[in-house]
Amino acid sequence: MSEAIKLFQYNTLSALMAGLYGGTLTIGELLEHGDLGIGTLDSIDGELIILDGKAYQAIGSNGKPEIVEVSDDVKVPYAAVVPHQAEVIFKQRFEMTDAELKKRIESYYDGVNLFRSIKIKGTFSNMHVRMIPKSAPNTKFAEVATRQPEYTREDVMGTIVGIWTPKMFHGVSVAGYHLHFISDDLTFGGHVMDFVISEGVVEVGPVDQLDQRFPVQDRKYLFAKFNMDELKEDIKKSE
Ligand SMILES: [Zn+2]
């Protein structure tokens, strides 16, 4: 049997939702565990995109989106990466909405109880993204989420990366798709809201194991009191 593919997840969505925004793991360490993934940066300063082993940050600055490459010493409060290996590859030759494409992707899944890595490279006739704005700790995520800048671009070439999470792991991360986009020319990207693909290549990768890490030296995490009912509501509102 080939080596097990591990999804490396640092911290949990619930911790992020509860306002623990301080970065505690460096990008350098994160990249040792995978070459494709998503996350956010210290002080939830924008969206993290890991593509082909490189880390990028999508931020909304002065009313327009911007992509910057992130150096190894920058810290993240939440991220998930995987050594992506395409198991299913298919060509999407005609226009489809994200809902239609997701259905097609899911037709290749073996059941619904395993994580998957997702990579979609192509041309998008429409791409709608948002970026979480940098925020002070303890500002409630659901509140921050109400003032996220959103951007749309038409006829953009680029790549969607992300993770599909089974329902039973909701809270650890978001159940279903968590996708981030980055344009080929590195001028546009963010957390994917919806899109229309013109054509492209879709890759779905397997995940055999979940390597769930915790910020074991972060006192804020250690002694945080999570209100589970409130968290569930907040995730519903924000994601
Ligand atoms: Zn995101």
PDB file of C-alpha atoms and ligand atoms in Angstrom:
ATOM      1  CA  MET A   1       0.000   0.000   0.000  1.00  0.00           C
ATOM      2  CA  SER A   2       1.255   3.472  -0.820  1.00  0.00           C
ATOM      3  CA  GLU A   3       1.834   5.954   1.961  1.00  0.00           C
ATOM      4  CA  ALA A   4      -1.274   7.268   3.718  1.00  0.00           C
ATOM      5  CA  ILE A   5      -2.296  10.778   2.708  1.00  0.00           C
ATOM      6  CA  LYS A   6      -2.738  12.941   5.768  1.00  0.00           C
ATOM      7  CA  LEU A   7      -4.875  16.037   5.969  1.00  0.00           C
ATOM      8  CA  PHE A   8      -2.990  18.306   8.339  1.00  0.00           C
ATOM      9  CA  GLN A   9      -5.314  20.622  10.170  1.00  0.00           C
ATOM     10  CA  TYR A  10      -4.067  23.270  12.521  1.00  0.00           C
ATOM     11  CA  ASN A  11      -6.565  24.335  15.161  1.00  0.00           C
ATOM     12  CA  THR A  12     -10.302  24.170  14.562  1.00  0.00           C
ATOM     13  CA  LEU A  13     -12.957  26.296  12.963  1.00  0.00           C
ATOM     14  CA  SER A  14     -14.761  26.453  16.299  1.00  0.00           C
ATOM     15  CA  ALA A  15     -11.732  28.050  17.971  1.00  0.00           C
ATOM     16  CA  LEU A  16     -11.575  30.622  15.198  1.00  0.00           C
ATOM     17  CA  MET A  17     -15.307  31.314  15.494  1.00  0.00           C
ATOM     18  CA  ALA A  18     -14.852  31.880  19.208  1.00  0.00           C
ATOM     19  CA  GLY A  19     -12.458  34.753  18.500  1.00  0.00           C
ATOM     20  CA  LEU A  20      -9.044  33.085  18.855  1.00  0.00           C
ATOM     21  CA  TYR A  21      -7.360  34.920  15.990  1.00  0.00           C
ATOM     22  CA  GLY A  22      -3.744  34.971  17.166  1.00  0.00           C
ATOM     23  CA  GLY A  23      -1.336  33.105  14.881  1.00  0.00           C
ATOM     24  CA  THR A  24       0.585  30.293  16.568  1.00  0.00           C
ATOM     25  CA  LEU A  25       1.995  28.173  13.704  1.00  0.00           C
ATOM     26  CA  THR A  26       4.406  29.471  11.065  1.00  0.00           C
ATOM     27  CA  ILE A  27       3.786  29.129   7.341  1.00  0.00           C
ATOM     28  CA  GLY A  28       7.155  27.363   7.112  1.00  0.00           C
ATOM     29  CA  GLU A  29       5.979  24.620   9.479  1.00  0.00           C
ATOM     30  CA  LEU A  30       2.592  24.423   7.789  1.00  0.00           C
ATOM     31  CA  LEU A  31       4.130  23.882   4.344  1.00  0.00           C
ATOM     32  CA  GLU A  32       6.047  20.861   5.626  1.00  0.00           C
ATOM     33  CA  HIS A  33       2.695  19.059   5.826  1.00  0.00           C
ATOM     34  CA  GLY A  34       1.159  19.759   2.440  1.00  0.00           C
ATOM     35  CA  ASP A  35       1.226  21.676  -0.826  1.00  0.00           C
ATOM     36  CA  LEU A  36      -2.468  22.533  -1.225  1.00  0.00           C
ATOM     37  CA  GLY A  37      -4.784  24.122   1.280  1.00  0.00           C
ATOM     38  CA  ILE A  38      -6.650  26.983   2.873  1.00  0.00           C
ATOM     39  CA  GLY A  39      -6.692  29.011   6.065  1.00  0.00           C
ATOM     40  CA  THR A  40      -6.380  32.504   7.432  1.00  0.00           C
ATOM     41  CA  LEU A  41      -3.512  34.562   8.837  1.00  0.00           C
ATOM     42  CA  ASP A  42      -2.661  36.128  12.183  1.00  0.00           C
ATOM     43  CA  SER A  43      -5.467  38.494  13.299  1.00  0.00           C
ATOM     44  CA  ILE A  44      -7.613  36.847  10.571  1.00  0.00           C
ATOM     45  CA  ASP A  45      -5.928  39.168   8.097  1.00  0.00           C
ATOM     46  CA  GLY A  46      -7.371  37.864   4.828  1.00  0.00           C
ATOM     47  CA  GLU A  47      -7.604  34.457   3.220  1.00  0.00           C
ATOM     48  CA  LEU A  48      -4.708  32.019   2.984  1.00  0.00           C
ATOM     49  CA  ILE A  49      -4.261  30.085  -0.245  1.00  0.00           C
ATOM     50  CA  ILE A  50      -1.712  27.266  -0.513  1.00  0.00           C
ATOM     51  CA  LEU A  51      -1.110  26.310  -4.143  1.00  0.00           C
ATOM     52  CA  ASP A  52       1.728  24.096  -5.407  1.00  0.00           C
ATOM     53  CA  GLY A  53       3.587  24.469  -2.113  1.00  0.00           C
ATOM     54  CA  LYS A  54       3.468  28.277  -2.038  1.00  0.00           C
ATOM     55  CA  ALA A  55       1.495  30.430   0.381  1.00  0.00           C
ATOM     56  CA  TYR A  56      -0.497  33.467  -0.735  1.00  0.00           C
ATOM     57  CA  GLN A  57      -2.661  35.937   1.124  1.00  0.00           C
ATOM     58  CA  ALA A  58      -5.750  37.537  -0.401  1.00  0.00           C
ATOM     59  CA  ILE A  59      -6.641  40.847   1.220  1.00  0.00           C
ATOM     60  CA  GLY A  60      -9.070  43.598   0.400  1.00  0.00           C
ATOM     61  CA  SER A  61      -7.072  46.803   0.506  1.00  0.00           C
ATOM     62  CA  ASN A  62      -8.625  50.176  -0.331  1.00  0.00           C
ATOM     63  CA  GLY A  63     -11.653  48.629  -1.915  1.00  0.00           C
ATOM     64  CA  LYS A  64      -9.851  46.262  -4.226  1.00  0.00           C
ATOM     65  CA  PRO A  65      -8.520  42.747  -3.819  1.00  0.00           C
ATOM     66  CA  GLU A  66      -4.810  42.111  -3.645  1.00  0.00           C
ATOM     67  CA  ILE A  67      -2.667  38.967  -3.542  1.00  0.00           C
ATOM     68  CA  VAL A  68       0.666  38.846  -1.746  1.00  0.00           C
ATOM     69  CA  GLU A  69       3.065  35.969  -1.318  1.00  0.00           C
ATOM     70  CA  VAL A  70       3.474  35.055   2.347  1.00  0.00           C
ATOM     71  CA  SER A  71       6.897  34.455   3.869  1.00  0.00           C
ATOM     72  CA  ASP A  72       7.728  31.418   6.002  1.00  0.00           C
ATOM     73  CA  ASP A  73       7.822  33.285   9.322  1.00  0.00           C
ATOM     74  CA  VAL A  74       4.232  34.577   9.185  1.00  0.00           C
ATOM     75  CA  LYS A  75       1.906  32.820  11.648  1.00  0.00           C
ATOM     76  CA  VAL A  76      -1.533  31.327  11.178  1.00  0.00           C
ATOM     77  CA  PRO A  77      -4.338  30.705  13.693  1.00  0.00           C
ATOM     78  CA  TYR A  78      -6.160  28.180  11.460  1.00  0.00           C
ATOM     79  CA  ALA A  79      -5.202  26.273   8.325  1.00  0.00           C
ATOM     80  CA  ALA A  80      -5.628  22.937   6.589  1.00  0.00           C
ATOM     81  CA  VAL A  81      -3.152  21.495   4.086  1.00  0.00           C
ATOM     82  CA  VAL A  82      -2.742  18.193   2.317  1.00  0.00           C
ATOM     83  CA  PRO A  83      -0.116  16.641   0.049  1.00  0.00           C
ATOM     84  CA  HIS A  84      -2.580  16.686  -2.826  1.00  0.00           C
ATOM     85  CA  GLN A  85      -2.604  13.669  -5.116  1.00  0.00           C
ATOM     86  CA  ALA A  86      -5.214  13.611  -7.843  1.00  0.00           C
ATOM     87  CA  GLU A  87      -7.163  10.372  -7.750  1.00  0.00           C
ATOM     88  CA  VAL A  88      -9.956  11.509 -10.056  1.00  0.00           C
ATOM     89  CA  ILE A  89      -9.193  13.949 -12.873  1.00  0.00           C
ATOM     90  CA  PHE A  90     -11.833  15.121 -15.281  1.00  0.00           C
ATOM     91  CA  LYS A  91     -12.259  17.846 -17.856  1.00  0.00           C
ATOM     92  CA  GLN A  92     -15.161  20.216 -17.582  1.00  0.00           C
ATOM     93  CA  ARG A  93     -15.746  21.202 -21.204  1.00  0.00           C
ATOM     94  CA  PHE A  94     -18.846  23.350 -20.957  1.00  0.00           C
ATOM     95  CA  GLU A  95     -20.182  26.073 -18.698  1.00  0.00           C
ATOM     96  CA  MET A  96     -21.535  25.054 -15.317  1.00  0.00           C
ATOM     97  CA  THR A  97     -22.527  26.806 -12.106  1.00  0.00           C
ATOM     98  CA  ASP A  98     -20.693  25.896  -8.914  1.00  0.00           C
ATOM     99  CA  ALA A  99     -23.733  23.928  -7.719  1.00  0.00           C
ATOM    100  CA  GLU A 100     -23.747  21.837 -10.892  1.00  0.00           C
ATOM    101  CA  LEU A 101     -20.005  21.272 -10.832  1.00  0.00           C
ATOM    102  CA  LYS A 102     -20.118  20.234  -7.163  1.00  0.00           C
ATOM    103  CA  LYS A 103     -22.731  17.628  -8.010  1.00  0.00           C
ATOM    104  CA  ARG A 104     -20.524  16.289 -10.776  1.00  0.00           C
ATOM    105  CA  ILE A 105     -17.507  16.187  -8.431  1.00  0.00           C
ATOM    106  CA  GLU A 106     -19.514  14.339  -5.780  1.00  0.00           C
ATOM    107  CA  SER A 107     -20.572  11.709  -8.305  1.00  0.00           C
ATOM    108  CA  TYR A 108     -16.968  10.463  -8.102  1.00  0.00           C
ATOM    109  CA  TYR A 109     -16.872  10.183  -4.293  1.00  0.00           C
ATOM    110  CA  ASP A 110     -16.898   6.767  -2.614  1.00  0.00           C
ATOM    111  CA  GLY A 111     -19.516   7.592   0.007  1.00  0.00           C
ATOM    112  CA  VAL A 112     -19.677  10.766   2.060  1.00  0.00           C
ATOM    113  CA  ASN A 113     -17.550   9.974   5.084  1.00  0.00           C
ATOM    114  CA  LEU A 114     -14.041  10.840   3.951  1.00  0.00           C
ATOM    115  CA  PHE A 115     -12.328  14.207   3.509  1.00  0.00           C
ATOM    116  CA  ARG A 116     -11.232  15.114  -0.040  1.00  0.00           C
ATOM    117  CA  SER A 117      -8.749  17.580  -1.498  1.00  0.00           C
ATOM    118  CA  ILE A 118     -10.042  19.649  -4.422  1.00  0.00           C
ATOM    119  CA  LYS A 119      -8.174  21.495  -7.169  1.00  0.00           C
ATOM    120  CA  ILE A 120      -9.941  23.148 -10.102  1.00  0.00           C
ATOM    121  CA  LYS A 121      -7.811  24.917 -12.700  1.00  0.00           C
ATOM    122  CA  GLY A 122      -9.620  26.713 -15.456  1.00  0.00           C
ATOM    123  CA  THR A 123     -11.377  29.747 -16.834  1.00  0.00           C
ATOM    124  CA  PHE A 124     -14.260  31.146 -14.870  1.00  0.00           C
ATOM    125  CA  SER A 125     -16.840  33.350 -16.537  1.00  0.00           C
ATOM    126  CA  ASN A 126     -17.732  34.544 -13.063  1.00  0.00           C
ATOM    127  CA  MET A 127     -15.903  34.302  -9.741  1.00  0.00           C
ATOM    128  CA  HIS A 128     -17.327  35.760  -6.521  1.00  0.00           C
ATOM    129  CA  VAL A 129     -15.028  35.854  -3.482  1.00  0.00           C
ATOM    130  CA  ARG A 130     -14.744  37.511  -0.087  1.00  0.00           C
ATOM    131  CA  MET A 131     -11.970  38.232   2.359  1.00  0.00           C
ATOM    132  CA  ILE A 132     -12.157  38.250   6.101  1.00  0.00           C
ATOM    133  CA  PRO A 133     -10.928  41.672   7.324  1.00  0.00           C
ATOM    134  CA  LYS A 134      -8.143  41.881   9.891  1.00  0.00           C
ATOM    135  CA  SER A 135      -9.710  41.967  13.344  1.00  0.00           C
ATOM    136  CA  ALA A 136      -8.796  42.295  16.981  1.00  0.00           C
ATOM    137  CA  PRO A 137      -9.075  39.122  19.082  1.00  0.00           C
ATOM    138  CA  ASN A 138     -12.387  38.478  20.814  1.00  0.00           C
ATOM    139  CA  THR A 139     -14.391  40.422  18.256  1.00  0.00           C
ATOM    140  CA  LYS A 140     -16.972  37.786  17.465  1.00  0.00           C
ATOM    141  CA  PHE A 141     -16.358  36.062  14.141  1.00  0.00           C
ATOM    142  CA  ALA A 142     -20.038  36.146  13.218  1.00  0.00           C
ATOM    143  CA  GLU A 143     -19.922  39.921  13.682  1.00  0.00           C
ATOM    144  CA  VAL A 144     -16.729  40.301  11.618  1.00  0.00           C
ATOM    145  CA  ALA A 145     -18.331  38.100   8.966  1.00  0.00           C
ATOM    146  CA  THR A 146     -21.090  40.641   8.403  1.00  0.00           C
ATOM    147  CA  ARG A 147     -18.575  43.201   7.118  1.00  0.00           C
ATOM    148  CA  GLN A 148     -16.438  41.118   4.813  1.00  0.00           C
ATOM    149  CA  PRO A 149     -15.631  42.781   1.505  1.00  0.00           C
ATOM    150  CA  GLU A 150     -16.803  40.796  -1.506  1.00  0.00           C
ATOM    151  CA  TYR A 151     -15.505  40.982  -5.051  1.00  0.00           C
ATOM    152  CA  THR A 152     -16.524  39.576  -8.400  1.00  0.00           C
ATOM    153  CA  ARG A 153     -14.435  39.148 -11.517  1.00  0.00           C
ATOM    154  CA  GLU A 154     -15.493  37.989 -14.951  1.00  0.00           C
ATOM    155  CA  ASP A 155     -13.543  35.801 -17.367  1.00  0.00           C
ATOM    156  CA  VAL A 156     -10.717  35.103 -14.992  1.00  0.00           C
ATOM    157  CA  MET A 157      -8.186  32.289 -15.283  1.00  0.00           C
ATOM    158  CA  GLY A 158      -7.008  30.683 -12.096  1.00  0.00           C
ATOM    159  CA  THR A 159      -7.188  27.845  -9.600  1.00  0.00           C
ATOM    160  CA  ILE A 160      -9.602  26.885  -6.858  1.00  0.00           C
ATOM    161  CA  VAL A 161      -8.041  24.918  -3.983  1.00  0.00           C
ATOM    162  CA  GLY A 162      -9.704  23.471  -0.952  1.00  0.00           C
ATOM    163  CA  ILE A 163     -11.058  20.713   1.183  1.00  0.00           C
ATOM    164  CA  TRP A 164     -14.338  18.863   1.289  1.00  0.00           C
ATOM    165  CA  THR A 165     -15.337  17.866   4.822  1.00  0.00           C
ATOM    166  CA  PRO A 166     -17.791  15.108   5.817  1.00  0.00           C
ATOM    167  CA  LYS A 167     -20.805  16.204   7.869  1.00  0.00           C
ATOM    168  CA  MET A 168     -19.666  14.443  11.020  1.00  0.00           C
ATOM    169  CA  PHE A 169     -16.584  16.705  11.223  1.00  0.00           C
ATOM    170  CA  HIS A 170     -18.551  19.937  11.126  1.00  0.00           C
ATOM    171  CA  GLY A 171     -17.075  22.271  13.731  1.00  0.00           C
ATOM    172  CA  VAL A 172     -13.606  20.847  13.259  1.00  0.00           C
ATOM    173  CA  SER A 173     -13.986  22.544   9.901  1.00  0.00           C
ATOM    174  CA  VAL A 174     -16.969  23.520   7.748  1.00  0.00           C
ATOM    175  CA  ALA A 175     -18.986  20.555   6.491  1.00  0.00           C
ATOM    176  CA  GLY A 176     -18.926  20.458   2.702  1.00  0.00           C
ATOM    177  CA  TYR A 177     -16.672  22.604   0.543  1.00  0.00           C
ATOM    178  CA  HIS A 178     -14.213  25.161   1.834  1.00  0.00           C
ATOM    179  CA  LEU A 179     -12.645  26.624  -1.299  1.00  0.00           C
ATOM    180  CA  HIS A 180     -10.264  29.496  -1.978  1.00  0.00           C
ATOM    181  CA  PHE A 181      -9.428  30.983  -5.379  1.00  0.00           C
ATOM    182  CA  ILE A 182      -6.300  32.568  -6.825  1.00  0.00           C
ATOM    183  CA  SER A 183      -6.000  34.011 -10.334  1.00  0.00           C
ATOM    184  CA  ASP A 184      -3.109  32.990 -12.603  1.00  0.00           C
ATOM    185  CA  ASP A 185      -1.864  36.575 -12.773  1.00  0.00           C
ATOM    186  CA  LEU A 186      -1.930  36.846  -8.947  1.00  0.00           C
ATOM    187  CA  THR A 187      -4.200  39.888  -8.878  1.00  0.00           C
ATOM    188  CA  PHE A 188      -7.453  38.387  -7.599  1.00  0.00           C
ATOM    189  CA  GLY A 189      -8.548  35.772  -5.103  1.00  0.00           C
ATOM    190  CA  GLY A 190     -10.193  34.951  -1.794  1.00  0.00           C
ATOM    191  CA  HIS A 191     -12.731  32.700  -0.116  1.00  0.00           C
ATOM    192  CA  VAL A 192     -15.025  31.335  -2.826  1.00  0.00           C
ATOM    193  CA  MET A 193     -18.704  32.301  -2.507  1.00  0.00           C
ATOM    194  CA  ASP A 194     -19.962  31.140  -5.911  1.00  0.00           C
ATOM    195  CA  PHE A 195     -18.737  30.859  -9.481  1.00  0.00           C
ATOM    196  CA  VAL A 196     -19.488  29.819 -13.022  1.00  0.00           C
ATOM    197  CA  ILE A 197     -16.797  27.745 -14.729  1.00  0.00           C
ATOM    198  CA  SER A 198     -16.341  28.064 -18.514  1.00  0.00           C
ATOM    199  CA  GLU A 199     -13.969  25.161 -18.828  1.00  0.00           C
ATOM    200  CA  GLY A 200     -11.239  23.557 -16.783  1.00  0.00           C
ATOM    201  CA  VAL A 201      -9.664  20.517 -15.208  1.00  0.00           C
ATOM    202  CA  VAL A 202     -10.958  19.201 -11.901  1.00  0.00           C
ATOM    203  CA  GLU A 203      -8.834  17.083  -9.565  1.00  0.00           C
ATOM    204  CA  VAL A 204     -10.177  15.243  -6.541  1.00  0.00           C
ATOM    205  CA  GLY A 205      -7.682  13.762  -4.091  1.00  0.00           C
ATOM    206  CA  PRO A 206      -8.100  11.186  -1.362  1.00  0.00           C
ATOM    207  CA  VAL A 207      -7.487  11.733   2.358  1.00  0.00           C
ATOM    208  CA  ASP A 208      -6.673   8.646   4.432  1.00  0.00           C
ATOM    209  CA  GLN A 209      -5.939  10.265   7.782  1.00  0.00           C
ATOM    210  CA  LEU A 210      -6.698  13.432   9.724  1.00  0.00           C
ATOM    211  CA  ASP A 211      -3.751  14.926  11.593  1.00  0.00           C
ATOM    212  CA  GLN A 212      -5.530  17.358  13.899  1.00  0.00           C
ATOM    213  CA  ARG A 213      -3.104  19.670  15.701  1.00  0.00           C
ATOM    214  CA  PHE A 214      -3.840  21.994  18.588  1.00  0.00           C
ATOM    215  CA  PRO A 215      -2.160  25.188  19.774  1.00  0.00           C
ATOM    216  CA  VAL A 216      -0.928  23.415  22.903  1.00  0.00           C
ATOM    217  CA  GLN A 217       1.010  26.404  24.244  1.00  0.00           C
ATOM    218  CA  ASP A 218      -1.613  29.018  23.560  1.00  0.00           C
ATOM    219  CA  ARG A 219      -3.130  29.917  26.932  1.00  0.00           C
ATOM    220  CA  LYS A 220      -6.073  31.603  25.236  1.00  0.00           C
ATOM    221  CA  TYR A 221      -7.020  28.329  23.556  1.00  0.00           C
ATOM    222  CA  LEU A 222      -6.297  26.194  26.612  1.00  0.00           C
ATOM    223  CA  PHE A 223      -8.602  28.103  28.901  1.00  0.00           C
ATOM    224  CA  ALA A 224     -11.232  29.263  26.430  1.00  0.00           C
ATOM    225  CA  LYS A 225     -14.819  28.382  27.347  1.00  0.00           C
ATOM    226  CA  PHE A 226     -16.666  27.489  24.190  1.00  0.00           C
ATOM    227  CA  ASN A 227     -20.414  27.982  24.032  1.00  0.00           C
ATOM    228  CA  MET A 228     -21.316  25.182  21.642  1.00  0.00           C
ATOM    229  CA  ASP A 229     -24.852  26.332  20.858  1.00  0.00           C
ATOM    230  CA  GLU A 230     -23.642  29.813  20.042  1.00  0.00           C
ATOM    231  CA  LEU A 231     -20.772  28.409  17.954  1.00  0.00           C
ATOM    232  CA  LYS A 232     -23.116  26.302  15.885  1.00  0.00           C
ATOM    233  CA  GLU A 233     -25.267  29.358  15.203  1.00  0.00           C
ATOM    234  CA  ASP A 234     -22.214  31.459  14.311  1.00  0.00           C
ATOM    235  CA  ILE A 235     -20.869  28.872  11.867  1.00  0.00           C
ATOM    236  CA  LYS A 236     -24.276  28.759  10.217  1.00  0.00           C
ATOM    237  CA  LYS A 237     -24.324  32.541   9.910  1.00  0.00           C
ATOM    238  CA  SER A 238     -20.724  32.959   8.739  1.00  0.00           C
ATOM    239  CA  GLU A 239     -20.005  30.094   6.397  1.00  0.00           C
TER     240      GLU A 239
HETATM  241 ZN    ZN B   1     -12.080  30.466   3.678  1.00  0.00          ZN
END
